[in-house]
Amino acid sequence: MKIVVMGDEDTIVGFKLAGVHEAYEFDLSDLSVERARNKLKELVERDDIGVILITERLAQKIGELPDVNLPIILQIPDKFGSLYGEELLKEIVRRAIGVEIKR
């Protein structure tokens, strides 16, 4: 199964250097976001894709992500950091494992 990344230029370059199978660069312009929507639909339909990593900002612009079991679609922060912040991540962990993370 392949890992695919969708996001901005800096994110894509980093993942390419790390050896990701496929990487697709999109900016946040309307045309590029529409291209990203179409690419995401195409990737979800492929049988050889196991994980799709998409930057949070691009995912937010795309809107609703496909609700599928496979491939797994994960939102990742870009070079500017997470849109959702530390508090949301703590809440997700608390719900998932029942333990609150403290600094």
mmCIF file of N, CA and C in Angstrom:
data_model
loop_
_atom_site.group_PDB
_atom_site.id
_atom_site.type_symbol
_atom_site.label_atom_id
_atom_site.label_comp_id
_atom_site.label_asym_id
_atom_site.label_seq_id
_atom_site.Cartn_x
_atom_site.Cartn_y
_atom_site.Cartn_z
ATOM 1 N N MET A 1 0.841 -1.187 0.000
ATOM 2 C CA MET A 1 0.000 0.000 0.000
ATOM 3 C C MET A 1 0.883 1.247 0.000
ATOM 4 N N LYS A 2 0.453 2.229 -0.758
ATOM 5 C CA LYS A 2 1.230 3.456 -0.901
ATOM 6 C C LYS A 2 0.763 4.533 0.073
ATOM 7 N N ILE A 3 1.700 5.414 0.402
ATOM 8 C CA ILE A 3 1.401 6.613 1.181
ATOM 9 C C ILE A 3 1.475 7.794 0.219
ATOM 10 N N VAL A 4 0.444 8.635 0.267
ATOM 11 C CA VAL A 4 0.344 9.789 -0.621
ATOM 12 C C VAL A 4 0.211 11.036 0.238
ATOM 13 N N VAL A 5 0.850 12.126 -0.198
ATOM 14 C CA VAL A 5 0.764 13.400 0.513
ATOM 15 C C VAL A 5 0.182 14.449 -0.425
ATOM 16 N N MET A 6 -0.710 15.278 0.130
ATOM 17 C CA MET A 6 -1.278 16.409 -0.600
ATOM 18 C C MET A 6 -1.078 17.649 0.255
ATOM 19 N N GLY A 7 -0.516 18.708 -0.333
ATOM 20 C CA GLY A 7 -0.321 19.917 0.449
ATOM 21 C C GLY A 7 0.498 20.964 -0.273
ATOM 22 N N ASP A 8 1.018 21.891 0.513
ATOM 23 C CA ASP A 8 1.802 23.000 -0.024
ATOM 24 C C ASP A 8 3.199 22.532 -0.427
ATOM 25 N N GLU A 9 3.910 23.396 -1.129
ATOM 26 C CA GLU A 9 5.229 23.055 -1.670
ATOM 27 C C GLU A 9 6.207 22.586 -0.595
ATOM 28 N N ASP A 10 6.295 23.301 0.516
ATOM 29 C CA ASP A 10 7.259 22.941 1.567
ATOM 30 C C ASP A 10 6.961 21.574 2.169
ATOM 31 N N THR A 11 5.692 21.297 2.410
ATOM 32 C CA THR A 11 5.303 20.001 2.969
ATOM 33 C C THR A 11 5.636 18.884 1.987
ATOM 34 N N ILE A 12 5.326 19.112 0.727
ATOM 35 C CA ILE A 12 5.569 18.108 -0.301
ATOM 36 C C ILE A 12 7.055 17.798 -0.430
ATOM 37 N N VAL A 13 7.885 18.831 -0.449
ATOM 38 C CA VAL A 13 9.330 18.625 -0.572
ATOM 39 C C VAL A 13 9.851 17.783 0.586
ATOM 40 N N GLY A 14 9.422 18.109 1.790
ATOM 41 C CA GLY A 14 9.866 17.354 2.962
ATOM 42 C C GLY A 14 9.494 15.882 2.886
ATOM 43 N N PHE A 15 8.269 15.602 2.490
ATOM 44 C CA PHE A 15 7.836 14.212 2.398
ATOM 45 C C PHE A 15 8.496 13.481 1.233
ATOM 46 N N LYS A 16 8.778 14.184 0.141
ATOM 47 C CA LYS A 16 9.504 13.555 -0.965
ATOM 48 C C LYS A 16 10.897 13.135 -0.503
ATOM 49 N N LEU A 17 11.551 14.014 0.255
ATOM 50 C CA LEU A 17 12.876 13.683 0.787
ATOM 51 C C LEU A 17 12.819 12.492 1.735
ATOM 52 N N ALA A 18 11.692 12.332 2.418
ATOM 53 C CA ALA A 18 11.520 11.210 3.348
ATOM 54 C C ALA A 18 11.150 9.918 2.620
ATOM 55 N N GLY A 19 10.877 10.009 1.318
ATOM 56 C CA GLY A 19 10.624 8.813 0.529
ATOM 57 C C GLY A 19 9.167 8.441 0.339
ATOM 58 N N VAL A 20 8.256 9.402 0.506
ATOM 59 C CA VAL A 20 6.844 9.107 0.295
ATOM 60 C C VAL A 20 6.620 8.650 -1.150
ATOM 61 N N HIS A 21 5.646 7.780 -1.360
ATOM 62 C CA HIS A 21 5.402 7.202 -2.684
ATOM 63 C C HIS A 21 4.941 8.221 -3.712
ATOM 64 N N GLU A 22 3.934 9.020 -3.351
ATOM 65 C CA GLU A 22 3.399 10.021 -4.273
ATOM 66 C C GLU A 22 3.137 11.305 -3.502
ATOM 67 N N ALA A 23 3.352 12.444 -4.147
ATOM 68 C CA ALA A 23 3.124 13.738 -3.507
ATOM 69 C C ALA A 23 2.521 14.692 -4.532
ATOM 70 N N TYR A 24 1.496 15.414 -4.101
ATOM 71 C CA TYR A 24 0.794 16.339 -4.980
ATOM 72 C C TYR A 24 0.754 17.708 -4.330
ATOM 73 N N GLU A 25 1.242 18.701 -5.066
ATOM 74 C CA GLU A 25 1.345 20.067 -4.549
ATOM 75 C C GLU A 25 0.147 20.904 -4.984
ATOM 76 N N PHE A 26 -0.444 21.596 -4.005
ATOM 77 C CA PHE A 26 -1.565 22.487 -4.272
ATOM 78 C C PHE A 26 -1.392 23.743 -3.428
ATOM 79 N N ASP A 27 -1.732 24.891 -4.013
ATOM 80 C CA ASP A 27 -1.795 26.109 -3.205
ATOM 81 C C ASP A 27 -3.256 26.291 -2.781
ATOM 82 N N LEU A 28 -3.600 27.408 -2.203
ATOM 83 C CA LEU A 28 -4.952 27.599 -1.681
ATOM 84 C C LEU A 28 -5.833 28.453 -2.585
ATOM 85 N N SER A 29 -5.421 28.629 -3.852
ATOM 86 C CA SER A 29 -6.269 29.352 -4.800
ATOM 87 C C SER A 29 -7.483 28.488 -5.143
ATOM 88 N N ASP A 30 -8.552 29.117 -5.619
ATOM 89 C CA ASP A 30 -9.784 28.395 -5.921
ATOM 90 C C ASP A 30 -9.564 27.279 -6.947
ATOM 91 N N LEU A 31 -8.822 27.571 -8.001
ATOM 92 C CA LEU A 31 -8.562 26.572 -9.037
ATOM 93 C C LEU A 31 -7.763 25.400 -8.481
ATOM 94 N N SER A 32 -6.752 25.694 -7.693
ATOM 95 C CA SER A 32 -5.918 24.645 -7.120
ATOM 96 C C SER A 32 -6.707 23.788 -6.135
ATOM 97 N N VAL A 33 -7.562 24.404 -5.352
ATOM 98 C CA VAL A 33 -8.391 23.654 -4.395
ATOM 99 C C VAL A 33 -9.347 22.731 -5.144
ATOM 100 N N GLU A 34 -9.897 23.187 -6.243
ATOM 101 C CA GLU A 34 -10.778 22.335 -7.054
ATOM 102 C C GLU A 34 -9.996 21.152 -7.622
ATOM 103 N N ARG A 35 -8.771 21.398 -8.074
ATOM 104 C CA ARG A 35 -7.897 20.317 -8.546
ATOM 105 C C ARG A 35 -7.619 19.318 -7.423
ATOM 106 N N ALA A 36 -7.399 19.840 -6.206
ATOM 107 C CA ALA A 36 -7.137 18.984 -5.049
ATOM 108 C C ALA A 36 -8.355 18.110 -4.731
ATOM 109 N N ARG A 37 -9.557 18.686 -4.808
ATOM 110 C CA ARG A 37 -10.790 17.908 -4.585
ATOM 111 C C ARG A 37 -10.867 16.732 -5.564
ATOM 112 N N ASN A 38 -10.616 17.031 -6.820
ATOM 113 C CA ASN A 38 -10.666 15.994 -7.847
ATOM 114 C C ASN A 38 -9.596 14.928 -7.628
ATOM 115 N N LYS A 39 -8.402 15.346 -7.272
ATOM 116 C CA LYS A 39 -7.310 14.399 -7.019
ATOM 117 C C LYS A 39 -7.640 13.509 -5.824
ATOM 118 N N LEU A 40 -8.219 14.093 -4.773
ATOM 119 C CA LEU A 40 -8.586 13.315 -3.588
ATOM 120 C C LEU A 40 -9.622 12.250 -3.951
ATOM 121 N N LYS A 41 -10.622 12.622 -4.730
ATOM 122 C CA LYS A 41 -11.628 11.645 -5.180
ATOM 123 C C LYS A 41 -10.973 10.513 -5.958
ATOM 124 N N GLU A 42 -10.038 10.872 -6.824
ATOM 125 C CA GLU A 42 -9.324 9.872 -7.619
ATOM 126 C C GLU A 42 -8.503 8.941 -6.723
ATOM 127 N N LEU A 43 -7.800 9.504 -5.755
ATOM 128 C CA LEU A 43 -6.947 8.706 -4.872
ATOM 129 C C LEU A 43 -7.763 7.739 -4.015
ATOM 130 N N VAL A 44 -8.907 8.197 -3.531
ATOM 131 C CA VAL A 44 -9.762 7.361 -2.678
ATOM 132 C C VAL A 44 -10.252 6.127 -3.440
ATOM 133 N N GLU A 45 -10.429 6.242 -4.728
ATOM 134 C CA GLU A 45 -10.932 5.134 -5.537
ATOM 135 C C GLU A 45 -9.858 4.116 -5.913
ATOM 136 N N ARG A 46 -8.602 4.470 -5.743
ATOM 137 C CA ARG A 46 -7.514 3.564 -6.109
ATOM 138 C C ARG A 46 -7.318 2.486 -5.043
ATOM 139 N N ASP A 47 -7.010 1.272 -5.490
ATOM 140 C CA ASP A 47 -6.813 0.145 -4.578
ATOM 141 C C ASP A 47 -5.406 0.079 -3.991
ATOM 142 N N ASP A 48 -4.459 0.808 -4.578
ATOM 143 C CA ASP A 48 -3.066 0.715 -4.138
ATOM 144 C C ASP A 48 -2.688 1.765 -3.091
ATOM 145 N N ILE A 49 -3.638 2.614 -2.685
ATOM 146 C CA ILE A 49 -3.364 3.680 -1.712
ATOM 147 C C ILE A 49 -3.815 3.234 -0.328
ATOM 148 N N GLY A 50 -2.905 3.309 0.654
ATOM 149 C CA GLY A 50 -3.239 2.928 2.027
ATOM 150 C C GLY A 50 -3.469 4.114 2.935
ATOM 151 N N VAL A 51 -2.682 5.188 2.728
ATOM 152 C CA VAL A 51 -2.769 6.374 3.582
ATOM 153 C C VAL A 51 -2.660 7.618 2.717
ATOM 154 N N ILE A 52 -3.541 8.572 2.990
ATOM 155 C CA ILE A 52 -3.457 9.883 2.350
ATOM 156 C C ILE A 52 -3.232 10.906 3.449
ATOM 157 N N LEU A 53 -2.094 11.594 3.391
ATOM 158 C CA LEU A 53 -1.802 12.688 4.319
ATOM 159 C C LEU A 53 -2.148 13.984 3.603
ATOM 160 N N ILE A 54 -2.937 14.831 4.241
ATOM 161 C CA ILE A 54 -3.344 16.091 3.637
ATOM 162 C C ILE A 54 -3.163 17.198 4.667
ATOM 163 N N THR A 55 -2.586 18.311 4.258
ATOM 164 C CA THR A 55 -2.376 19.397 5.216
ATOM 165 C C THR A 55 -3.722 19.929 5.696
ATOM 166 N N GLU A 56 -3.760 20.352 6.950
ATOM 167 C CA GLU A 56 -5.002 20.843 7.553
ATOM 168 C C GLU A 56 -5.593 22.005 6.773
ATOM 169 N N ARG A 57 -4.752 22.927 6.336
ATOM 170 C CA ARG A 57 -5.251 24.096 5.602
ATOM 171 C C ARG A 57 -5.894 23.694 4.268
ATOM 172 N N LEU A 58 -5.276 22.766 3.565
ATOM 173 C CA LEU A 58 -5.855 22.301 2.307
ATOM 174 C C LEU A 58 -7.154 21.542 2.572
ATOM 175 N N ALA A 59 -7.160 20.699 3.578
ATOM 176 C CA ALA A 59 -8.377 19.950 3.918
ATOM 177 C C ALA A 59 -9.509 20.897 4.281
ATOM 178 N N GLN A 60 -9.198 21.955 4.995
ATOM 179 C CA GLN A 60 -10.204 22.938 5.385
ATOM 180 C C GLN A 60 -10.786 23.622 4.154
ATOM 181 N N LYS A 61 -9.946 23.948 3.169
ATOM 182 C CA LYS A 61 -10.413 24.598 1.948
ATOM 183 C C LYS A 61 -11.237 23.626 1.089
ATOM 184 N N ILE A 62 -10.850 22.355 1.075
ATOM 185 C CA ILE A 62 -11.589 21.354 0.307
ATOM 186 C C ILE A 62 -12.995 21.192 0.874
ATOM 187 N N GLY A 63 -13.105 21.281 2.176
ATOM 188 C CA GLY A 63 -14.409 21.092 2.811
ATOM 189 C C GLY A 63 -14.512 19.690 3.373
ATOM 190 N N GLU A 64 -15.621 19.034 3.137
ATOM 191 C CA GLU A 64 -15.849 17.704 3.694
ATOM 192 C C GLU A 64 -14.973 16.673 2.990
ATOM 193 N N LEU A 65 -14.227 15.923 3.795
ATOM 194 C CA LEU A 65 -13.380 14.861 3.253
ATOM 195 C C LEU A 65 -14.202 13.586 3.104
ATOM 196 N N PRO A 66 -13.848 12.734 2.153
ATOM 197 C CA PRO A 66 -14.592 11.476 1.981
ATOM 198 C C PRO A 66 -14.571 10.642 3.262
ATOM 199 N N ASP A 67 -15.687 10.017 3.569
ATOM 200 C CA ASP A 67 -15.807 9.165 4.760
ATOM 201 C C ASP A 67 -15.578 7.719 4.328
ATOM 202 N N VAL A 68 -14.321 7.305 4.339
ATOM 203 C CA VAL A 68 -13.952 5.962 3.899
ATOM 204 C C VAL A 68 -13.081 5.295 4.954
ATOM 205 N N ASN A 69 -13.114 3.966 4.988
ATOM 206 C CA ASN A 69 -12.252 3.215 5.901
ATOM 207 C C ASN A 69 -10.842 3.073 5.351
ATOM 208 N N LEU A 70 -10.751 2.883 4.047
ATOM 209 C CA LEU A 70 -9.456 2.741 3.403
ATOM 210 C C LEU A 70 -9.517 3.450 2.065
ATOM 211 N N PRO A 71 -8.620 4.277 1.726
ATOM 212 C CA PRO A 71 -7.415 4.615 2.470
ATOM 213 C C PRO A 71 -7.732 5.466 3.702
ATOM 214 N N ILE A 72 -6.818 5.425 4.643
ATOM 215 C CA ILE A 72 -6.925 6.269 5.828
ATOM 216 C C ILE A 72 -6.534 7.685 5.414
ATOM 217 N N ILE A 73 -7.377 8.650 5.751
ATOM 218 C CA ILE A 73 -7.094 10.053 5.415
ATOM 219 C C ILE A 73 -6.752 10.781 6.714
ATOM 220 N N LEU A 74 -5.528 11.277 6.793
ATOM 221 C CA LEU A 74 -5.057 11.977 7.994
ATOM 222 C C LEU A 74 -4.705 13.420 7.657
ATOM 223 N N GLN A 75 -5.186 14.324 8.491
ATOM 224 C CA GLN A 75 -4.818 15.735 8.343
ATOM 225 C C GLN A 75 -3.550 15.984 9.150
ATOM 226 N N ILE A 76 -2.613 16.688 8.537
ATOM 227 C CA ILE A 76 -1.341 16.980 9.186
ATOM 228 C C ILE A 76 -1.103 18.495 9.183
ATOM 229 N N PRO A 77 -0.385 19.005 10.189
ATOM 230 C CA PRO A 77 -0.037 20.434 10.180
ATOM 231 C C PRO A 77 0.937 20.738 9.052
ATOM 232 N N ASP A 78 0.953 21.985 8.609
ATOM 233 C CA ASP A 78 1.948 22.419 7.636
ATOM 234 C C ASP A 78 3.033 23.204 8.369
ATOM 235 N N LYS A 79 3.841 23.949 7.636
ATOM 236 C CA LYS A 79 4.965 24.666 8.251
ATOM 237 C C LYS A 79 4.517 25.750 9.233
ATOM 238 N N PHE A 80 3.250 26.153 9.161
ATOM 239 C CA PHE A 80 2.740 27.174 10.071
ATOM 240 C C PHE A 80 2.175 26.589 11.358
ATOM 241 N N GLY A 81 2.133 25.277 11.463
ATOM 242 C CA GLY A 81 1.623 24.624 12.658
ATOM 243 C C GLY A 81 0.185 24.176 12.482
ATOM 244 N N SER A 82 -0.360 23.633 13.544
ATOM 245 C CA SER A 82 -1.711 23.085 13.513
ATOM 246 C C SER A 82 -2.769 24.170 13.593
ATOM 247 N N LEU A 83 -3.829 23.994 12.825
ATOM 248 C CA LEU A 83 -4.976 24.901 12.908
ATOM 249 C C LEU A 83 -5.796 24.635 14.159
ATOM 250 N N TYR A 84 -5.705 23.412 14.663
ATOM 251 C CA TYR A 84 -6.592 22.988 15.731
ATOM 252 C C TYR A 84 -6.012 23.169 17.125
ATOM 253 N N GLY A 85 -4.735 23.321 17.198
ATOM 254 C CA GLY A 85 -4.096 23.614 18.472
ATOM 255 C C GLY A 85 -3.964 22.426 19.406
ATOM 256 N N GLU A 86 -3.226 22.655 20.443
ATOM 257 C CA GLU A 86 -2.889 21.616 21.408
ATOM 258 C C GLU A 86 -4.095 21.135 22.199
ATOM 259 N N GLU A 87 -5.009 22.021 22.524
ATOM 260 C CA GLU A 87 -6.160 21.642 23.340
ATOM 261 C C GLU A 87 -7.026 20.591 22.645
ATOM 262 N N LEU A 88 -7.259 20.768 21.352
ATOM 263 C CA LEU A 88 -8.065 19.794 20.619
ATOM 264 C C LEU A 88 -7.352 18.443 20.573
ATOM 265 N N LEU A 89 -6.038 18.464 20.358
ATOM 266 C CA LEU A 89 -5.286 17.210 20.333
ATOM 267 C C LEU A 89 -5.358 16.505 21.683
ATOM 268 N N LYS A 90 -5.268 17.253 22.768
ATOM 269 C CA LYS A 90 -5.407 16.664 24.100
ATOM 270 C C LYS A 90 -6.773 16.013 24.270
ATOM 271 N N GLU A 91 -7.810 16.673 23.787
ATOM 272 C CA GLU A 91 -9.170 16.149 23.890
ATOM 273 C C GLU A 91 -9.335 14.865 23.080
ATOM 274 N N ILE A 92 -8.758 14.824 21.907
ATOM 275 C CA ILE A 92 -8.824 13.618 21.080
ATOM 276 C C ILE A 92 -8.149 12.452 21.792
ATOM 277 N N VAL A 93 -6.973 12.688 22.363
ATOM 278 C CA VAL A 93 -6.256 11.645 23.096
ATOM 279 C C VAL A 93 -7.065 11.209 24.316
ATOM 280 N N ARG A 94 -7.639 12.163 25.032
ATOM 281 C CA ARG A 94 -8.425 11.839 26.229
ATOM 282 C C ARG A 94 -9.603 10.935 25.867
ATOM 283 N N ARG A 95 -10.283 11.252 24.782
ATOM 284 C CA ARG A 95 -11.424 10.434 24.359
ATOM 285 C C ARG A 95 -10.980 9.049 23.885
ATOM 286 N N ALA A 96 -9.853 9.012 23.189
ATOM 287 C CA ALA A 96 -9.394 7.748 22.610
ATOM 288 C C ALA A 96 -8.884 6.774 23.666
ATOM 289 N N ILE A 97 -8.111 7.273 24.623
ATOM 290 C CA ILE A 97 -7.501 6.356 25.594
ATOM 291 C C ILE A 97 -7.934 6.604 27.029
ATOM 292 N N GLY A 98 -8.727 7.636 27.235
ATOM 293 C CA GLY A 98 -9.259 7.880 28.580
ATOM 294 C C GLY A 98 -8.267 8.484 29.553
ATOM 295 N N VAL A 99 -7.202 9.071 29.029
ATOM 296 C CA VAL A 99 -6.180 9.678 29.886
ATOM 297 C C VAL A 99 -5.962 11.100 29.436
ATOM 298 N N GLU A 100 -5.906 12.026 30.397
ATOM 299 C CA GLU A 100 -5.649 13.411 30.063
ATOM 300 C C GLU A 100 -4.148 13.670 30.105
ATOM 301 N N ILE A 101 -3.659 14.336 29.074
ATOM 302 C CA ILE A 101 -2.226 14.654 28.982
ATOM 303 C C ILE A 101 -1.979 15.997 29.624
ATOM 304 N N LYS A 102 -1.016 16.053 30.530
ATOM 305 C CA LYS A 102 -0.642 17.307 31.181
ATOM 306 C C LYS A 102 0.803 17.597 30.873
ATOM 307 N N ARG A 103 1.107 18.891 30.783
ATOM 308 C CA ARG A 103 2.493 19.305 30.552
ATOM 309 C C ARG A 103 3.222 19.438 31.837
#
